């Protein structure tokens, strides 16, 4: 076999392949064998039909077509290997010639155009500088944390008075759009804490001052359902008013809500816990900002077909999978997001470009640094991913294996390690000018956090490898 590579642009090549008849003979033999098993000819046992009879009865063209279909993928892959090309996606195979002459010992010729990974020049990691929020736990943070803990151990009691801010009310609601109640326009026995902002805009003002059995009407924009984004007239009926009762913040509460004997010990533990959380948030922020800074320093052409496919797949996933689960179509969702179609199209393209670029850049770093993934690292990542999916590790692992997604999981881990390497080499300071060093951070937690950051950003709808 002979092959040649022609560069069409920085992200696409054309392969020209010429295969002598001798190298096609195994595919021809396989074609005759396959057809032998599929057809019946009187006077011959199944699988024992001579080749000349198959040619006479079914035509030489059918055999050649079967042979070429078997041979093309094999010789294409061989040409890619010989040319040492990092291909992306599936090729467009065209200009198949010479098939009509195969019977006379002629050669098979074809061309294949395919996207390739662009060449990337990486910056010095030390030239990357980012600023992050400082790790600072205030007394206000601690009191807020303790208040949330009190809420968890609180209770409610029914009261015979008008509803006030902070009360929990039980509500029946009915929404009308253009005077009609839509199919999903009613709800009953909805529990709502006044002031939480977890329901409809305007509902707090409507129910404050209303006693059990009372009603109120207000106008608002619906946030979800079949009429999302439309203005509706909502009638709310208060069926019960409940007052919240919270435990006293004292040593007795500390013993009830924790393993500590005193409130002071609980406060100190809250301070340490909040500090750990803020340190993790700071590390995540650093990873995100370092990644953004890295991408800004890299110039990269985008493979046109790969980019177009990625944009289309993202749109498809949103319109046919995510939005239906929310009870919305694209038009209604755009209204809730206050976006035009043009803005949505531009945003989707930007997200697709960032995802592709992140993957390519981190893959290049992983290749340059010869990063690898151990079985232990892959298992730990799988367990964390399983926890986030709601499946057991065994169930998630089975799903991954059956879906052929093990390479994708390996890619996530190795990209996380690449990003962690960049963060380590970058200059990170907080807003107060203090250098931030992640050397003392738990190595496994840091690597996994970087993996999550890299995965979320570089997530593409399917593998880019050919």
CSV table of C-alpha atoms in Angstrom, one decimal:
chain,number,residue,atom,x,y,z
A,1,UNK,CA,0.0,0.0,0.0
A,2,UNK,CA,1.2,3.5,-0.8
A,3,UNK,CA,-0.2,6.6,0.9
A,4,UNK,CA,0.5,10.4,0.8
A,5,UNK,CA,-0.6,13.2,3.1
A,6,UNK,CA,-1.6,16.6,1.9
A,7,UNK,CA,-2.2,19.4,4.4
A,8,UNK,CA,-5.4,21.3,3.5
A,9,UNK,CA,-5.2,23.7,6.5
A,10,UNK,CA,-3.8,23.7,10.0
A,11,UNK,CA,-6.6,21.4,11.2
A,12,UNK,CA,-7.4,19.2,8.2
A,13,UNK,CA,-5.5,16.8,5.9
A,14,UNK,CA,-6.2,14.7,2.8
A,15,UNK,CA,-4.9,11.2,2.6
A,16,UNK,CA,-4.4,9.6,-0.9
A,17,UNK,CA,-4.2,5.8,-0.7
A,18,UNK,CA,-3.3,3.3,-3.4
A,19,UNK,CA,-3.8,-0.5,-2.6
A,20,UNK,CA,-2.4,-3.2,-5.0
A,21,UNK,CA,-4.7,-6.0,-5.9
A,22,UNK,CA,-2.6,-8.6,-4.0
A,23,UNK,CA,-3.2,-6.8,-0.7
A,24,UNK,CA,-7.0,-6.8,-1.4
A,25,UNK,CA,-7.2,-10.6,-1.9
A,26,UNK,CA,-7.9,-11.3,1.8
A,27,UNK,CA,-10.9,-9.0,1.7
A,28,UNK,CA,-12.2,-10.6,-1.5
A,29,UNK,CA,-11.9,-14.0,0.0
A,30,UNK,CA,-13.8,-12.8,3.1
A,31,UNK,CA,-16.5,-11.3,0.8
A,32,UNK,CA,-17.0,-14.6,-1.0
A,33,UNK,CA,-17.2,-16.4,2.4
A,34,UNK,CA,-19.7,-13.9,3.8
A,35,UNK,CA,-21.9,-14.1,0.7
A,36,UNK,CA,-21.6,-17.9,0.8
A,37,UNK,CA,-23.2,-17.9,4.2
A,38,UNK,CA,-26.1,-15.6,3.2
A,39,UNK,CA,-27.3,-17.0,-0.1
A,40,UNK,CA,-28.7,-20.3,-1.4
A,41,UNK,CA,-28.0,-21.8,-4.9
A,42,UNK,CA,-29.8,-25.0,-6.0
A,43,UNK,CA,-27.3,-27.9,-6.4
A,44,UNK,CA,-24.8,-26.5,-4.0
A,45,UNK,CA,-24.5,-26.9,-0.2
A,46,UNK,CA,-24.7,-23.7,1.9
A,47,UNK,CA,-21.2,-22.2,2.2
A,48,UNK,CA,-19.8,-24.4,-0.6
A,49,UNK,CA,-20.8,-22.2,-3.6
A,50,UNK,CA,-17.8,-21.7,-6.0
A,51,UNK,CA,-16.7,-18.1,-6.5
A,52,UNK,CA,-17.5,-18.2,-10.3
A,53,UNK,CA,-21.1,-19.2,-9.5
A,54,UNK,CA,-21.5,-16.3,-7.1
A,55,UNK,CA,-20.2,-14.0,-9.8
A,56,UNK,CA,-22.6,-15.4,-12.3
A,57,UNK,CA,-25.7,-15.4,-10.1
A,58,UNK,CA,-25.2,-12.3,-8.0
A,59,UNK,CA,-22.7,-10.3,-10.0
A,60,UNK,CA,-19.0,-9.5,-9.5
A,61,UNK,CA,-20.0,-6.0,-8.4
A,62,UNK,CA,-21.7,-7.2,-5.2
A,63,UNK,CA,-18.5,-9.1,-4.2
A,64,UNK,CA,-16.3,-6.1,-5.0
A,65,UNK,CA,-18.5,-3.8,-3.0
A,66,UNK,CA,-18.4,-6.1,0.0
A,67,UNK,CA,-14.6,-6.5,-0.3
A,68,UNK,CA,-14.0,-2.7,-0.5
A,69,UNK,CA,-16.3,-2.0,2.4
A,70,UNK,CA,-14.2,-4.5,4.4
A,71,UNK,CA,-10.8,-3.1,3.2
A,72,UNK,CA,-11.3,0.6,3.4
A,73,UNK,CA,-11.3,1.0,7.2
A,74,UNK,CA,-8.2,-1.2,7.5
A,75,UNK,CA,-6.2,0.6,4.9
A,76,UNK,CA,-7.3,4.0,6.1
A,77,UNK,CA,-6.1,3.2,9.6
A,78,UNK,CA,-2.8,1.9,8.2
A,79,UNK,CA,-2.3,5.2,6.2
A,80,UNK,CA,-3.1,7.2,9.4
A,81,UNK,CA,-0.5,5.2,11.3
A,82,UNK,CA,2.1,5.5,8.6
A,83,UNK,CA,1.6,9.3,8.4
A,84,UNK,CA,1.7,9.6,12.2
A,85,UNK,CA,-1.5,11.7,12.1
A,86,UNK,CA,-3.6,12.5,15.2
A,87,UNK,CA,-7.0,12.4,13.7
A,88,UNK,CA,-10.2,13.7,15.1
A,89,UNK,CA,-13.6,12.1,14.4
A,90,UNK,CA,-14.5,10.1,11.3
A,91,UNK,CA,-13.0,10.7,7.8
A,92,UNK,CA,-14.9,11.7,4.7
A,93,UNK,CA,-13.8,9.0,2.2
A,94,UNK,CA,-14.3,10.0,-1.4
A,95,UNK,CA,-13.0,9.4,-4.9
A,96,UNK,CA,-13.0,5.6,-4.6
A,97,UNK,CA,-11.5,4.5,-7.9
A,98,UNK,CA,-10.3,1.3,-9.5
A,99,UNK,CA,-13.1,-0.9,-8.2
A,100,UNK,CA,-14.2,-1.8,-11.7
A,101,UNK,CA,-10.7,-3.1,-12.5
A,102,UNK,CA,-10.2,-5.2,-9.4
A,103,UNK,CA,-11.3,-8.3,-11.2
A,104,UNK,CA,-8.5,-7.8,-13.7
A,105,UNK,CA,-5.9,-7.3,-10.9
A,106,UNK,CA,-6.2,-3.5,-10.9
A,107,UNK,CA,-5.4,-1.3,-7.9
A,108,UNK,CA,-7.8,0.3,-5.5
A,109,UNK,CA,-7.5,4.1,-4.9
A,110,UNK,CA,-9.3,6.4,-2.6
A,111,UNK,CA,-8.9,9.7,-0.7
A,112,UNK,CA,-9.9,10.5,2.8
A,113,UNK,CA,-10.2,14.0,4.4
A,114,UNK,CA,-10.2,14.2,8.1
A,115,UNK,CA,-9.7,16.8,10.9
A,116,UNK,CA,-6.5,16.6,12.9
A,117,UNK,CA,-5.3,18.1,16.2
A,118,UNK,CA,-3.8,21.5,15.7
A,119,UNK,CA,-0.3,22.2,16.7
A,120,UNK,CA,-0.2,24.1,20.0
A,121,UNK,CA,2.5,26.3,21.5
A,122,UNK,CA,2.3,26.3,25.3
A,123,UNK,CA,3.3,29.3,27.4
A,124,UNK,CA,5.6,29.2,30.4
A,125,UNK,CA,3.4,28.4,33.4
A,126,UNK,CA,5.3,30.8,35.5
A,127,UNK,CA,4.1,33.6,33.2
A,128,UNK,CA,0.5,33.0,34.3
A,129,UNK,CA,-0.6,35.3,37.1
A,130,UNK,CA,-4.1,35.3,38.8
A,131,UNK,CA,-5.7,36.8,41.8
A,132,UNK,CA,-8.1,34.9,44.1
A,133,UNK,CA,-10.2,35.7,47.1
A,134,UNK,CA,-8.5,35.4,50.5
A,135,UNK,CA,-9.3,32.8,53.0
A,136,UNK,CA,-11.0,34.7,55.8
A,137,UNK,CA,-13.6,33.4,58.3
A,138,UNK,CA,-15.4,36.3,60.0
A,139,UNK,CA,-17.6,36.2,63.2
A,140,UNK,CA,-20.5,36.8,60.9
A,141,UNK,CA,-19.7,33.7,58.9
A,142,UNK,CA,-19.7,31.6,62.1
A,143,UNK,CA,-22.9,33.0,63.4
A,144,UNK,CA,-24.6,32.4,60.0
A,145,UNK,CA,-23.4,28.8,60.1
A,146,UNK,CA,-24.7,28.3,63.7
A,147,UNK,CA,-28.0,29.9,62.6
A,148,UNK,CA,-28.3,27.4,59.8
A,149,UNK,CA,-27.6,24.6,62.3
A,150,UNK,CA,-30.4,25.9,64.5
A,151,UNK,CA,-32.7,25.9,61.6
A,152,UNK,CA,-32.0,22.2,61.1
A,153,UNK,CA,-33.1,21.4,64.7
A,154,UNK,CA,-36.0,23.8,64.7
A,155,UNK,CA,-39.7,23.0,64.6
A,156,UNK,CA,-42.9,24.7,63.7
A,157,UNK,CA,-46.2,25.1,65.4
A,158,UNK,CA,-49.6,26.3,64.0
A,159,UNK,CA,-50.7,29.8,65.1
A,160,UNK,CA,-54.0,31.6,64.8
A,161,UNK,CA,-52.8,34.9,63.4
A,162,UNK,CA,-51.9,36.6,60.2
A,163,UNK,CA,-48.8,35.4,58.4
A,164,UNK,CA,-45.6,37.4,59.0
A,165,UNK,CA,-42.0,37.3,57.6
A,166,UNK,CA,-40.2,34.2,58.6
A,167,UNK,CA,-43.4,32.1,59.1
A,168,UNK,CA,-44.0,28.9,57.2
A,169,UNK,CA,-47.3,28.9,55.3
A,170,UNK,CA,-49.2,26.1,53.6
A,171,UNK,CA,-50.6,27.3,50.3
A,172,UNK,CA,-52.9,26.3,47.4
A,173,UNK,CA,-52.1,28.2,44.2
A,174,UNK,CA,-53.9,28.7,40.9
A,175,UNK,CA,-52.3,30.6,38.0
A,176,UNK,CA,-54.2,32.0,35.0
A,177,UNK,CA,-52.6,33.0,31.7
A,178,UNK,CA,-54.8,35.2,29.5
A,179,UNK,CA,-57.7,34.2,31.8
A,180,UNK,CA,-57.2,30.5,31.4
A,181,UNK,CA,-55.7,28.0,33.9
A,182,UNK,CA,-53.0,25.9,32.0
A,183,UNK,CA,-52.8,22.2,32.6
A,184,UNK,CA,-50.0,22.6,35.1
A,185,UNK,CA,-51.3,25.8,36.6
A,186,UNK,CA,-52.4,24.6,40.0
A,187,UNK,CA,-50.6,23.3,43.1
A,188,UNK,CA,-51.9,22.3,46.5
A,189,UNK,CA,-50.4,22.0,50.0
A,190,UNK,CA,-47.2,23.8,49.1
A,191,UNK,CA,-45.0,24.6,52.1
A,192,UNK,CA,-43.3,27.9,51.8
A,193,UNK,CA,-41.2,30.0,54.2
A,194,UNK,CA,-42.0,33.7,53.8
A,195,UNK,CA,-38.9,35.6,52.7
A,196,UNK,CA,-36.9,32.6,51.4
A,197,UNK,CA,-37.5,33.6,47.8
A,198,UNK,CA,-38.0,30.0,46.7
A,199,UNK,CA,-41.3,30.4,45.0
A,200,UNK,CA,-42.8,33.2,42.9
A,201,UNK,CA,-41.8,36.8,42.7
A,202,UNK,CA,-44.4,38.9,44.6
A,203,UNK,CA,-45.7,36.1,46.8
A,204,UNK,CA,-44.2,37.4,50.0
A,205,UNK,CA,-46.1,40.7,49.8
A,206,UNK,CA,-49.2,38.8,48.8
A,207,UNK,CA,-49.4,36.5,51.8
A,208,UNK,CA,-48.0,38.7,54.6
A,209,UNK,CA,-51.0,39.8,56.7
A,210,UNK,CA,-53.2,36.9,55.5
A,211,UNK,CA,-54.7,34.5,58.0
A,212,UNK,CA,-55.5,30.8,57.5
A,213,UNK,CA,-58.4,30.5,55.1
A,214,UNK,CA,-57.6,33.9,53.5
A,215,UNK,CA,-56.8,34.5,49.8
A,216,UNK,CA,-54.7,37.0,47.8
A,217,UNK,CA,-54.1,37.7,44.2
A,218,UNK,CA,-51.0,39.0,42.5
A,219,UNK,CA,-49.4,39.2,39.1
A,220,UNK,CA,-46.0,37.6,38.4
A,221,UNK,CA,-43.9,36.0,35.7
A,222,UNK,CA,-44.0,32.2,35.8
A,223,UNK,CA,-40.5,30.6,36.3
A,224,UNK,CA,-41.3,27.1,35.0
A,225,UNK,CA,-43.8,24.8,33.4
A,226,UNK,CA,-45.5,25.0,30.1
A,227,UNK,CA,-46.1,28.8,30.3
A,228,UNK,CA,-42.7,29.7,31.7
A,229,UNK,CA,-41.7,33.3,31.0
A,230,UNK,CA,-45.3,34.5,30.6
A,231,UNK,CA,-47.2,36.8,32.9
A,232,UNK,CA,-49.8,35.2,35.1
A,233,UNK,CA,-52.5,36.2,37.6
A,234,UNK,CA,-51.9,34.0,40.6
A,235,UNK,CA,-54.5,33.4,43.3
A,236,UNK,CA,-53.0,32.0,46.6
A,237,UNK,CA,-55.0,30.5,49.4
A,238,UNK,CA,-53.4,30.3,52.9
A,239,UNK,CA,-54.5,27.0,54.5
A,240,UNK,CA,-52.3,27.2,57.6
A,241,UNK,CA,-49.8,29.6,59.3
A,242,UNK,CA,-47.0,28.1,61.2
A,243,UNK,CA,-44.5,29.8,63.4
A,244,UNK,CA,-40.9,28.6,63.6
A,245,UNK,CA,-39.4,27.7,66.9
A,246,UNK,CA,-35.6,27.5,67.2
A,247,UNK,CA,-33.6,26.1,70.0
A,248,UNK,CA,-31.6,28.4,72.2
A,249,UNK,CA,-27.9,28.8,71.2
A,250,UNK,CA,-26.2,27.5,74.3
A,251,UNK,CA,-24.2,24.5,75.6
A,252,UNK,CA,-27.3,22.3,75.6
A,253,UNK,CA,-27.8,23.0,71.9
A,254,UNK,CA,-24.1,22.2,71.2
A,255,UNK,CA,-24.5,18.8,72.9
A,256,UNK,CA,-27.7,18.2,70.9
A,257,UNK,CA,-26.4,19.2,67.5
A,258,UNK,CA,-22.8,18.0,67.8
A,259,UNK,CA,-20.2,15.9,69.6
A,260,UNK,CA,-19.1,19.0,71.6
A,261,UNK,CA,-19.9,19.8,75.2
A,262,UNK,CA,-19.9,23.6,74.9
A,263,UNK,CA,-21.0,26.2,72.5
A,264,UNK,CA,-17.5,27.7,72.4
A,265,UNK,CA,-16.1,24.3,71.2
A,266,UNK,CA,-18.8,24.2,68.5
A,267,UNK,CA,-18.0,27.7,67.4
A,268,UNK,CA,-14.3,26.8,67.1
A,269,UNK,CA,-15.1,23.7,65.1
A,270,UNK,CA,-17.3,25.8,62.8
A,271,UNK,CA,-14.4,28.2,62.3
A,272,UNK,CA,-12.1,25.4,61.3
A,273,UNK,CA,-14.7,23.8,59.0
A,274,UNK,CA,-15.5,27.1,57.3
A,275,UNK,CA,-11.8,27.7,56.8
A,276,UNK,CA,-11.4,24.3,55.1
A,277,UNK,CA,-14.4,25.1,52.9
A,278,UNK,CA,-13.0,28.5,51.9
A,279,UNK,CA,-9.6,27.0,51.3
A,280,UNK,CA,-11.2,24.5,48.9
A,281,UNK,CA,-13.2,27.3,47.3
A,282,UNK,CA,-10.0,29.3,46.9
A,283,UNK,CA,-8.3,26.4,45.3
A,284,UNK,CA,-11.2,25.8,42.9
A,285,UNK,CA,-11.2,29.5,42.0
A,286,UNK,CA,-7.4,29.4,41.4
A,287,UNK,CA,-7.9,26.4,39.0
A,288,UNK,CA,-10.6,28.1,37.1
A,289,UNK,CA,-8.7,31.4,36.8
A,290,UNK,CA,-5.4,29.8,35.9
A,291,UNK,CA,-7.1,27.7,33.2
A,292,UNK,CA,-8.8,30.8,31.8
A,293,UNK,CA,-5.4,32.7,31.8
A,294,UNK,CA,-3.7,29.7,30.2
A,295,UNK,CA,-6.3,29.5,27.4
A,296,UNK,CA,-6.0,33.2,26.7
A,297,UNK,CA,-2.2,32.8,26.1
A,298,UNK,CA,-2.7,30.0,23.6
A,299,UNK,CA,-3.6,30.7,19.9
A,300,UNK,CA,-5.3,27.7,18.3
A,301,UNK,CA,-7.3,27.2,15.1
A,302,UNK,CA,-10.4,25.1,15.5
A,303,UNK,CA,-11.2,22.1,13.3
A,304,UNK,CA,-14.3,23.3,11.4
A,305,UNK,CA,-16.2,20.0,11.3
A,306,UNK,CA,-15.4,19.1,14.9
A,307,UNK,CA,-16.6,22.6,16.1
A,308,UNK,CA,-19.8,22.4,14.0
A,309,UNK,CA,-20.6,18.9,15.3
A,310,UNK,CA,-19.9,20.0,18.9
A,311,UNK,CA,-22.2,23.1,18.6
A,312,UNK,CA,-25.0,21.0,17.1
A,313,UNK,CA,-24.7,18.3,19.7
A,314,UNK,CA,-24.8,20.8,22.6
A,315,UNK,CA,-28.0,22.3,21.1
A,316,UNK,CA,-29.5,18.9,20.6
A,317,UNK,CA,-28.8,17.9,24.2
A,318,UNK,CA,-30.3,21.1,25.5
A,319,UNK,CA,-33.5,21.0,23.4
A,320,UNK,CA,-34.2,17.3,23.5
A,321,UNK,CA,-32.9,16.2,26.9
A,322,UNK,CA,-32.4,19.0,29.4
A,323,UNK,CA,-35.3,21.3,28.6
A,324,UNK,CA,-38.0,18.6,28.3
A,325,UNK,CA,-37.1,17.5,31.9
A,326,UNK,CA,-37.8,21.1,33.0
A,327,UNK,CA,-41.1,21.2,31.1
A,328,UNK,CA,-39.7,23.9,28.7
A,329,UNK,CA,-39.1,24.4,25.0
A,330,UNK,CA,-36.2,26.5,23.7
A,331,UNK,CA,-38.4,29.6,23.2
A,332,UNK,CA,-39.7,29.5,26.8
A,333,UNK,CA,-36.3,28.8,28.2
A,334,UNK,CA,-34.8,31.8,26.3
A,335,UNK,CA,-37.4,34.0,27.9
A,336,UNK,CA,-36.5,32.9,31.4
A,337,UNK,CA,-32.9,33.6,30.6
A,338,UNK,CA,-33.7,36.9,29.0
A,339,UNK,CA,-31.7,35.9,25.9
A,340,UNK,CA,-32.2,36.2,22.2
A,341,UNK,CA,-31.7,33.4,19.7
A,342,UNK,CA,-28.6,35.2,18.4
A,343,UNK,CA,-27.2,35.5,21.9
A,344,UNK,CA,-27.8,31.8,22.6
A,345,UNK,CA,-26.1,30.8,19.3
A,346,UNK,CA,-23.1,33.0,20.1
A,347,UNK,CA,-22.9,31.6,23.7
A,348,UNK,CA,-23.1,28.0,22.6
A,349,UNK,CA,-20.3,28.5,20.1
A,350,UNK,CA,-18.1,30.1,22.7
A,351,UNK,CA,-18.8,27.3,25.2
A,352,UNK,CA,-18.0,24.7,22.5
A,353,UNK,CA,-14.8,26.5,21.6
A,354,UNK,CA,-13.7,26.7,25.2
A,355,UNK,CA,-14.5,23.0,25.8
A,356,UNK,CA,-12.5,21.9,22.7
A,357,UNK,CA,-9.6,24.2,23.4
A,358,UNK,CA,-9.4,23.2,27.1
A,359,UNK,CA,-9.3,19.5,26.1
A,360,UNK,CA,-6.6,20.0,23.5
A,361,UNK,CA,-4.4,22.3,25.6
A,362,UNK,CA,-4.5,20.0,28.7
A,363,UNK,CA,-3.9,16.9,26.5
A,364,UNK,CA,-0.8,18.6,25.1
A,365,UNK,CA,0.5,19.3,28.6
A,366,UNK,CA,-0.2,15.7,29.6
A,367,UNK,CA,1.7,14.5,26.5
A,368,UNK,CA,4.6,16.8,27.0
A,369,UNK,CA,4.9,15.9,30.7
A,370,UNK,CA,4.3,12.2,30.0
A,371,UNK,CA,1.5,12.2,32.6
A,372,UNK,CA,-0.2,8.8,33.2
A,373,UNK,CA,-3.1,7.5,35.3
A,374,UNK,CA,-2.7,4.7,37.8
A,375,UNK,CA,-5.4,2.2,38.5
A,376,UNK,CA,-5.8,3.6,42.0
A,377,UNK,CA,-6.3,7.2,40.7
A,378,UNK,CA,-8.9,5.9,38.2
A,379,UNK,CA,-10.7,4.0,40.9
A,380,UNK,CA,-10.8,7.0,43.2
A,381,UNK,CA,-12.2,9.2,40.4
A,382,UNK,CA,-14.8,6.6,39.5
A,383,UNK,CA,-16.0,6.4,43.1
A,384,UNK,CA,-16.4,10.2,43.3
A,385,UNK,CA,-18.2,10.3,39.9
A,386,UNK,CA,-20.5,7.5,41.1
A,387,UNK,CA,-21.4,9.4,44.3
A,388,UNK,CA,-22.4,12.4,42.1
A,389,UNK,CA,-24.5,10.2,39.8
A,390,UNK,CA,-26.5,8.6,42.5
A,391,UNK,CA,-25.3,5.1,41.6
A,392,UNK,CA,-23.2,2.7,43.5
A,393,UNK,CA,-19.5,2.4,42.4
A,394,UNK,CA,-20.2,-1.0,40.9
A,395,UNK,CA,-23.3,0.2,39.0
A,396,UNK,CA,-21.4,3.3,37.7
A,397,UNK,CA,-18.4,1.2,36.7
A,398,UNK,CA,-20.6,-1.3,34.9
A,399,UNK,CA,-22.3,1.6,33.0
A,400,UNK,CA,-18.9,3.1,32.1
A,401,UNK,CA,-17.5,-0.2,30.8
A,402,UNK,CA,-20.7,-1.1,28.9
A,403,UNK,CA,-20.7,2.4,27.3
A,404,UNK,CA,-17.0,2.1,26.3
A,405,UNK,CA,-16.3,5.3,28.4
A,406,UNK,CA,-13.2,4.1,30.3
A,407,UNK,CA,-10.9,6.2,28.0
A,408,UNK,CA,-13.1,9.2,28.7
A,409,UNK,CA,-12.7,8.7,32.4
A,410,UNK,CA,-8.9,8.3,32.0
A,411,UNK,CA,-8.9,11.5,30.0
A,412,UNK,CA,-10.7,13.4,32.8
A,413,UNK,CA,-8.1,12.3,35.4
A,414,UNK,CA,-5.0,13.0,33.3
A,415,UNK,CA,-6.4,16.5,32.3
A,416,UNK,CA,-6.9,17.2,36.0
A,417,UNK,CA,-3.3,16.3,36.7
A,418,UNK,CA,-2.2,18.5,33.8
A,419,UNK,CA,-4.2,21.5,35.2
A,420,UNK,CA,-2.9,20.9,38.7
A,421,UNK,CA,0.6,21.1,37.2
A,422,UNK,CA,-0.1,24.4,35.6
A,423,UNK,CA,-1.6,25.8,38.9
A,424,UNK,CA,1.5,24.7,40.7
A,425,UNK,CA,3.7,26.6,38.3
A,426,UNK,CA,1.6,29.7,38.1
A,427,UNK,CA,1.8,32.8,40.3
A,428,UNK,CA,-1.4,33.0,42.5
A,429,UNK,CA,-2.0,35.8,45.0
A,430,UNK,CA,-5.0,36.9,46.9
A,431,UNK,CA,-6.7,40.3,46.7
A,432,UNK,CA,-4.6,41.5,49.6
A,433,UNK,CA,-1.4,40.7,47.7
A,434,UNK,CA,-0.5,37.6,49.7
A,435,UNK,CA,1.1,34.7,47.7
A,436,UNK,CA,-1.1,31.6,47.8
A,437,UNK,CA,0.7,28.3,48.0
A,438,UNK,CA,-1.2,25.1,47.5
A,439,UNK,CA,1.8,22.9,48.4
A,440,UNK,CA,0.2,22.0,51.8
A,441,UNK,CA,-3.1,21.1,50.3
A,442,UNK,CA,-4.1,17.5,50.4
A,443,UNK,CA,-2.6,16.1,47.2
A,444,UNK,CA,-5.5,13.7,46.4
A,445,UNK,CA,-8.2,16.4,47.1
A,446,UNK,CA,-6.3,18.9,45.0
A,447,UNK,CA,-5.9,16.5,42.1
A,448,UNK,CA,-9.6,15.6,42.2
A,449,UNK,CA,-10.7,19.3,42.4
A,450,UNK,CA,-8.5,20.0,39.4
A,451,UNK,CA,-10.0,17.0,37.6
A,452,UNK,CA,-13.5,18.4,38.3
A,453,UNK,CA,-12.6,21.9,37.0
A,454,UNK,CA,-11.0,20.5,33.9
A,455,UNK,CA,-13.9,18.1,33.2
A,456,UNK,CA,-16.5,20.7,33.6
A,457,UNK,CA,-14.8,23.1,31.3
A,458,UNK,CA,-13.5,20.7,28.6
A,459,UNK,CA,-16.6,18.5,28.6
A,460,UNK,CA,-17.5,17.8,25.0
A,461,UNK,CA,-20.5,15.8,23.9
A,462,UNK,CA,-18.5,12.9,22.6
A,463,UNK,CA,-14.9,11.7,22.2
A,464,UNK,CA,-12.9,13.7,19.7
A,465,UNK,CA,-10.6,10.8,18.8
A,466,UNK,CA,-11.0,8.9,15.6
